[in-house]
């Protein structure tokens, strides 16, 4: 149990190392493109889930009538 608690904590040095490795792997110019793609993907996912929720609400309203 104690090992899980220690391993689950991320400190500032771990974040610095992770960022450094990401920059080494992808390069400084590629990272903004990756983040832009990630943001667009999240936006599309949110839009799809919102549409799905609206469709469920419409179906529920039509069943109630």
mmCIF file of N, CA, C and O in Angstrom:
data_model
loop_
_atom_site.group_PDB
_atom_site.id
_atom_site.type_symbol
_atom_site.label_atom_id
_atom_site.label_comp_id
_atom_site.label_asym_id
_atom_site.label_seq_id
_atom_site.Cartn_x
_atom_site.Cartn_y
_atom_site.Cartn_z
ATOM 1 N N UNK A 1 0.832 -1.193 0.000
ATOM 2 C CA UNK A 1 0.000 0.000 0.000
ATOM 3 C C UNK A 1 0.873 1.252 0.000
ATOM 4 O O UNK A 1 0.583 2.185 -0.708
ATOM 5 N N UNK A 2 1.927 1.263 0.816
ATOM 6 C CA UNK A 2 2.799 2.429 0.880
ATOM 7 C C UNK A 2 3.517 2.669 -0.434
ATOM 8 O O UNK A 2 3.743 3.804 -0.826
ATOM 9 N N UNK A 3 3.877 1.593 -1.143
ATOM 10 C CA UNK A 3 4.558 1.724 -2.424
ATOM 11 C C UNK A 3 3.640 2.395 -3.436
ATOM 12 O O UNK A 3 4.072 3.232 -4.219
ATOM 13 N N UNK A 4 2.346 2.037 -3.423
ATOM 14 C CA UNK A 4 1.392 2.641 -4.341
ATOM 15 C C UNK A 4 1.269 4.139 -4.095
ATOM 16 O O UNK A 4 1.217 4.927 -5.030
ATOM 17 N N UNK A 5 1.236 4.555 -2.853
ATOM 18 C CA UNK A 5 1.112 5.974 -2.515
ATOM 19 C C UNK A 5 2.348 6.733 -2.973
ATOM 20 O O UNK A 5 2.257 7.809 -3.553
ATOM 21 N N UNK A 6 3.518 6.170 -2.749
ATOM 22 C CA UNK A 6 4.761 6.828 -3.157
ATOM 23 C C UNK A 6 4.867 6.887 -4.673
ATOM 24 O O UNK A 6 5.231 7.908 -5.249
ATOM 25 N N UNK A 7 4.524 5.802 -5.368
ATOM 26 C CA UNK A 7 4.623 5.756 -6.821
ATOM 27 C C UNK A 7 3.582 6.653 -7.483
ATOM 28 O O UNK A 7 3.794 7.136 -8.582
ATOM 29 N N UNK A 8 2.450 6.895 -6.834
ATOM 30 C CA UNK A 8 1.387 7.697 -7.417
ATOM 31 C C UNK A 8 1.621 9.189 -7.346
ATOM 32 O O UNK A 8 0.941 9.961 -7.999
ATOM 33 N N UNK A 9 2.590 9.628 -6.576
ATOM 34 C CA UNK A 9 2.832 11.051 -6.407
ATOM 35 C C UNK A 9 3.812 11.539 -7.477
ATOM 36 O O UNK A 9 4.880 10.980 -7.649
ATOM 37 N N UNK A 10 3.422 12.574 -8.197
ATOM 38 C CA UNK A 10 4.285 13.146 -9.221
ATOM 39 C C UNK A 10 4.739 14.509 -8.724
ATOM 40 O O UNK A 10 3.917 15.381 -8.451
ATOM 41 N N UNK A 11 6.025 14.671 -8.639
ATOM 42 C CA UNK A 11 6.590 15.923 -8.165
ATOM 43 C C UNK A 11 7.061 16.787 -9.318
ATOM 44 O O UNK A 11 6.971 16.420 -10.488
ATOM 45 N N UNK A 12 7.590 17.956 -9.004
ATOM 46 C CA UNK A 12 8.024 18.876 -10.055
ATOM 47 C C UNK A 12 9.183 18.323 -10.892
ATOM 48 O O UNK A 12 9.266 18.573 -12.089
ATOM 49 N N UNK A 13 10.084 17.560 -10.266
ATOM 50 C CA UNK A 13 11.208 17.019 -11.022
ATOM 51 C C UNK A 13 10.750 15.963 -12.019
ATOM 52 O O UNK A 13 11.292 15.859 -13.124
ATOM 53 N N UNK A 14 9.742 15.179 -11.653
ATOM 54 C CA UNK A 14 9.226 14.187 -12.574
ATOM 55 C C UNK A 14 8.570 14.854 -13.782
ATOM 56 O O UNK A 14 8.709 14.396 -14.914
ATOM 57 N N UNK A 15 7.872 15.953 -13.540
ATOM 58 C CA UNK A 15 7.240 16.688 -14.630
ATOM 59 C C UNK A 15 8.303 17.260 -15.561
ATOM 60 O O UNK A 15 8.170 17.199 -16.790
ATOM 61 N N UNK A 16 9.381 17.806 -15.006
ATOM 62 C CA UNK A 16 10.475 18.346 -15.823
ATOM 63 C C UNK A 16 11.083 17.247 -16.687
ATOM 64 O O UNK A 16 11.340 17.445 -17.874
ATOM 65 N N UNK A 17 11.292 16.082 -16.118
ATOM 66 C CA UNK A 17 11.876 14.972 -16.876
ATOM 67 C C UNK A 17 10.934 14.523 -17.991
ATOM 68 O O UNK A 17 11.367 14.283 -19.127
ATOM 69 N N UNK A 18 9.642 14.448 -17.708
ATOM 70 C CA UNK A 18 8.667 14.043 -18.720
ATOM 71 C C UNK A 18 8.643 15.049 -19.866
ATOM 72 O O UNK A 18 8.644 14.665 -21.046
ATOM 73 N N UNK A 19 8.618 16.327 -19.555
ATOM 74 C CA UNK A 19 8.611 17.366 -20.593
ATOM 75 C C UNK A 19 9.894 17.288 -21.422
ATOM 76 O O UNK A 19 9.863 17.394 -22.655
ATOM 77 N N UNK A 20 11.020 17.085 -20.763
ATOM 78 C CA UNK A 20 12.302 16.976 -21.459
ATOM 79 C C UNK A 20 12.306 15.798 -22.432
ATOM 80 O O UNK A 20 12.739 15.930 -23.582
ATOM 81 N N UNK A 21 11.783 14.670 -22.005
ATOM 82 C CA UNK A 21 11.730 13.485 -22.872
ATOM 83 C C UNK A 21 10.800 13.729 -24.059
ATOM 84 O O UNK A 21 11.118 13.360 -25.191
ATOM 85 N N UNK A 22 9.674 14.385 -23.827
ATOM 86 C CA UNK A 22 8.738 14.684 -24.917
ATOM 87 C C UNK A 22 9.394 15.601 -25.937
ATOM 88 O O UNK A 22 9.260 15.396 -27.151
ATOM 89 N N UNK A 23 10.104 16.614 -25.471
ATOM 90 C CA UNK A 23 10.792 17.530 -26.391
ATOM 91 C C UNK A 23 11.862 16.781 -27.181
ATOM 92 O O UNK A 23 12.034 17.007 -28.385
ATOM 93 N N UNK A 24 12.574 15.885 -26.534
ATOM 94 C CA UNK A 24 13.591 15.106 -27.245
ATOM 95 C C UNK A 24 12.967 14.193 -28.301
ATOM 96 O O UNK A 24 13.510 14.043 -29.398
ATOM 97 N N UNK A 25 11.826 13.577 -27.974
ATOM 98 C CA UNK A 25 11.202 12.648 -28.901
ATOM 99 C C UNK A 25 10.570 13.340 -30.103
ATOM 100 O O UNK A 25 10.717 12.890 -31.240
ATOM 101 N N UNK A 26 9.856 14.415 -29.870
ATOM 102 C CA UNK A 26 9.082 15.043 -30.933
ATOM 103 C C UNK A 26 9.704 16.312 -31.482
ATOM 104 O O UNK A 26 9.359 16.743 -32.583
ATOM 105 N N UNK A 27 10.561 16.955 -30.750
ATOM 106 C CA UNK A 27 11.139 18.211 -31.202
ATOM 107 C C UNK A 27 10.250 19.392 -30.847
ATOM 108 O O UNK A 27 9.037 19.258 -30.700
ATOM 109 N N UNK A 28 10.861 20.535 -30.707
ATOM 110 C CA UNK A 28 10.127 21.727 -30.279
ATOM 111 C C UNK A 28 9.113 22.222 -31.289
ATOM 112 O O UNK A 28 8.097 22.803 -30.919
ATOM 113 N N UNK A 29 9.345 21.988 -32.574
ATOM 114 C CA UNK A 29 8.427 22.486 -33.598
ATOM 115 C C UNK A 29 7.198 21.598 -33.757
ATOM 116 O O UNK A 29 6.143 22.061 -34.173
ATOM 117 N N UNK A 30 7.316 20.344 -33.421
ATOM 118 C CA UNK A 30 6.216 19.407 -33.615
ATOM 119 C C UNK A 30 5.202 19.450 -32.468
ATOM 120 O O UNK A 30 4.030 19.129 -32.657
ATOM 121 N N UNK A 31 5.612 19.869 -31.296
ATOM 122 C CA UNK A 31 4.735 19.849 -30.118
ATOM 123 C C UNK A 31 3.497 20.734 -30.293
ATOM 124 O O UNK A 31 2.391 20.290 -29.981
ATOM 125 N N UNK A 32 3.611 21.974 -30.801
ATOM 126 C CA UNK A 32 2.379 22.765 -30.990
ATOM 127 C C UNK A 32 1.382 22.100 -31.945
ATOM 128 O O UNK A 32 0.173 22.169 -31.727
ATOM 129 N N UNK A 33 1.902 21.438 -32.977
ATOM 130 C CA UNK A 33 1.007 20.737 -33.896
ATOM 131 C C UNK A 33 0.295 19.587 -33.188
ATOM 132 O O UNK A 33 -0.896 19.363 -33.404
ATOM 133 N N UNK A 34 1.014 18.859 -32.344
ATOM 134 C CA UNK A 34 0.415 17.765 -31.595
ATOM 135 C C UNK A 34 -0.661 18.269 -30.636
ATOM 136 O O UNK A 34 -1.737 17.685 -30.517
ATOM 137 N N UNK A 35 -0.380 19.381 -29.964
ATOM 138 C CA UNK A 35 -1.351 19.937 -29.014
ATOM 139 C C UNK A 35 -2.582 20.467 -29.739
ATOM 140 O O UNK A 35 -3.707 20.333 -29.247
ATOM 141 N N UNK A 36 -2.385 21.044 -30.926
ATOM 142 C CA UNK A 36 -3.512 21.535 -31.713
ATOM 143 C C UNK A 36 -4.409 20.364 -32.121
ATOM 144 O O UNK A 36 -5.632 20.439 -32.019
ATOM 145 N N UNK A 37 -3.802 19.287 -32.572
ATOM 146 C CA UNK A 37 -4.566 18.108 -32.946
ATOM 147 C C UNK A 37 -5.302 17.505 -31.756
ATOM 148 O O UNK A 37 -6.445 17.069 -31.876
ATOM 149 N N UNK A 38 -4.647 17.489 -30.611
ATOM 150 C CA UNK A 38 -5.280 16.971 -29.398
ATOM 151 C C UNK A 38 -6.479 17.831 -29.014
ATOM 152 O O UNK A 38 -7.545 17.320 -28.672
ATOM 153 N N UNK A 39 -6.322 19.140 -29.096
ATOM 154 C CA UNK A 39 -7.419 20.053 -28.776
ATOM 155 C C UNK A 39 -8.596 19.890 -29.718
ATOM 156 O O UNK A 39 -9.755 19.902 -29.290
ATOM 157 N N UNK A 40 -8.308 19.740 -31.002
ATOM 158 C CA UNK A 40 -9.386 19.548 -31.972
ATOM 159 C C UNK A 40 -10.110 18.223 -31.728
ATOM 160 O O UNK A 40 -11.334 18.145 -31.839
ATOM 161 N N UNK A 41 -9.354 17.198 -31.385
ATOM 162 C CA UNK A 41 -9.970 15.906 -31.090
ATOM 163 C C UNK A 41 -10.877 15.979 -29.878
ATOM 164 O O UNK A 41 -11.977 15.413 -29.874
ATOM 165 N N UNK A 42 -10.430 16.677 -28.841
ATOM 166 C CA UNK A 42 -11.246 16.836 -27.640
ATOM 167 C C UNK A 42 -12.510 17.634 -27.951
ATOM 168 O O UNK A 42 -13.595 17.327 -27.446
ATOM 169 N N UNK A 43 -12.370 18.667 -28.793
ATOM 170 C CA UNK A 43 -13.517 19.492 -29.171
ATOM 171 C C UNK A 43 -14.555 18.662 -29.938
ATOM 172 O O UNK A 43 -15.756 18.753 -29.663
ATOM 173 N N UNK A 44 -14.093 17.839 -30.882
ATOM 174 C CA UNK A 44 -15.006 16.996 -31.642
ATOM 175 C C UNK A 44 -15.673 15.956 -30.747
ATOM 176 O O UNK A 44 -16.864 15.665 -30.907
ATOM 177 N N UNK A 45 -14.932 15.399 -29.809
ATOM 178 C CA UNK A 45 -15.498 14.418 -28.884
ATOM 179 C C UNK A 45 -16.585 15.057 -28.032
ATOM 180 O O UNK A 45 -17.659 14.479 -27.841
ATOM 181 N N UNK A 46 -16.329 16.260 -27.544
ATOM 182 C CA UNK A 46 -17.316 16.951 -26.712
ATOM 183 C C UNK A 46 -18.567 17.265 -27.531
ATOM 184 O O UNK A 46 -19.692 17.097 -27.049
ATOM 185 N N UNK A 47 -18.376 17.706 -28.773
ATOM 186 C CA UNK A 47 -19.511 18.018 -29.624
ATOM 187 C C UNK A 47 -20.338 16.760 -29.897
ATOM 188 O O UNK A 47 -21.567 16.802 -29.858
ATOM 189 N N UNK A 48 -19.679 15.634 -30.136
ATOM 190 C CA UNK A 48 -20.392 14.387 -30.398
ATOM 191 C C UNK A 48 -21.167 13.926 -29.173
ATOM 192 O O UNK A 48 -22.307 13.457 -29.297
ATOM 193 N N UNK A 49 -20.583 14.051 -27.997
ATOM 194 C CA UNK A 49 -21.289 13.627 -26.792
ATOM 195 C C UNK A 49 -22.453 14.560 -26.489
ATOM 196 O O UNK A 49 -23.493 14.108 -26.006
ATOM 197 N N UNK A 50 -22.294 15.861 -26.770
ATOM 198 C CA UNK A 50 -23.406 16.796 -26.560
ATOM 199 C C UNK A 50 -24.565 16.470 -27.495
ATOM 200 O O UNK A 50 -25.730 16.508 -27.091
ATOM 201 N N UNK A 51 -24.261 16.145 -28.757
ATOM 202 C CA UNK A 51 -25.314 15.785 -29.704
ATOM 203 C C UNK A 51 -26.015 14.503 -29.263
ATOM 204 O O UNK A 51 -27.239 14.381 -29.385
ATOM 205 N N UNK A 52 -25.251 13.564 -28.752
ATOM 206 C CA UNK A 52 -25.826 12.310 -28.281
ATOM 207 C C UNK A 52 -26.764 12.552 -27.109
ATOM 208 O O UNK A 52 -27.842 11.970 -27.030
ATOM 209 N N UNK A 53 -26.363 13.443 -26.204
ATOM 210 C CA UNK A 53 -27.210 13.767 -25.057
ATOM 211 C C UNK A 53 -28.501 14.441 -25.511
ATOM 212 O O UNK A 53 -29.582 14.159 -24.978
ATOM 213 N N UNK A 54 -28.410 15.341 -26.494
ATOM 214 C CA UNK A 54 -29.606 16.019 -26.992
ATOM 215 C C UNK A 54 -30.547 15.023 -27.653
ATOM 216 O O UNK A 54 -31.763 15.122 -27.506
ATOM 217 N N UNK A 55 -29.986 14.059 -28.397
ATOM 218 C CA UNK A 55 -30.824 13.046 -29.035
ATOM 219 C C UNK A 55 -31.537 12.202 -27.987
ATOM 220 O O UNK A 55 -32.710 11.854 -28.149
ATOM 221 N N UNK A 56 -30.861 11.856 -26.913
ATOM 222 C CA UNK A 56 -31.486 11.068 -25.847
ATOM 223 C C UNK A 56 -32.605 11.863 -25.189
ATOM 224 O O UNK A 56 -33.658 11.313 -24.861
ATOM 225 N N UNK A 57 -32.380 13.172 -24.986
ATOM 226 C CA UNK A 57 -33.412 14.010 -24.381
ATOM 227 C C UNK A 57 -34.643 14.086 -25.283
ATOM 228 O O UNK A 57 -35.778 14.027 -24.807
ATOM 229 N N UNK A 58 -34.432 14.219 -26.605
ATOM 230 C CA UNK A 58 -35.558 14.276 -27.544
ATOM 231 C C UNK A 58 -36.330 12.962 -27.539
ATOM 232 O O UNK A 58 -37.560 12.952 -27.577
ATOM 233 N N UNK A 59 -35.608 11.842 -27.505
ATOM 234 C CA UNK A 59 -36.274 10.545 -27.471
ATOM 235 C C UNK A 59 -37.083 10.387 -26.203
ATOM 236 O O UNK A 59 -38.196 9.858 -26.213
ATOM 237 N N UNK A 60 -36.545 10.850 -25.081
ATOM 238 C CA UNK A 60 -37.240 10.742 -23.799
ATOM 239 C C UNK A 60 -38.499 11.599 -23.800
ATOM 240 O O UNK A 60 -39.551 11.172 -23.322
ATOM 241 N N UNK A 61 -38.406 12.822 -24.388
ATOM 242 C CA UNK A 61 -39.568 13.700 -24.451
ATOM 243 C C UNK A 61 -40.648 13.116 -25.338
ATOM 244 O O UNK A 61 -41.844 13.194 -25.018
ATOM 245 N N UNK A 62 -40.279 12.494 -26.452
ATOM 246 C CA UNK A 62 -41.276 11.922 -27.349
ATOM 247 C C UNK A 62 -41.939 10.691 -26.711
ATOM 248 O O UNK A 62 -43.098 10.403 -26.987
ATOM 249 N N UNK A 63 -41.214 9.976 -25.874
ATOM 250 C CA UNK A 63 -41.796 8.812 -25.188
ATOM 251 C C UNK A 63 -42.765 9.268 -24.095
ATOM 252 O O UNK A 63 -43.731 8.568 -23.801
ATOM 253 N N UNK A 64 -42.491 10.414 -23.485
ATOM 254 C CA UNK A 64 -43.340 10.917 -22.412
ATOM 255 C C UNK A 64 -44.699 11.374 -22.941
ATOM 256 O O UNK A 64 -45.694 11.348 -22.224
ATOM 257 N N UNK A 65 -44.760 11.771 -24.199
ATOM 258 C CA UNK A 65 -46.029 12.283 -24.756
ATOM 259 C C UNK A 65 -46.925 11.218 -25.202
ATOM 260 O O UNK A 65 -47.012 10.179 -25.313
#
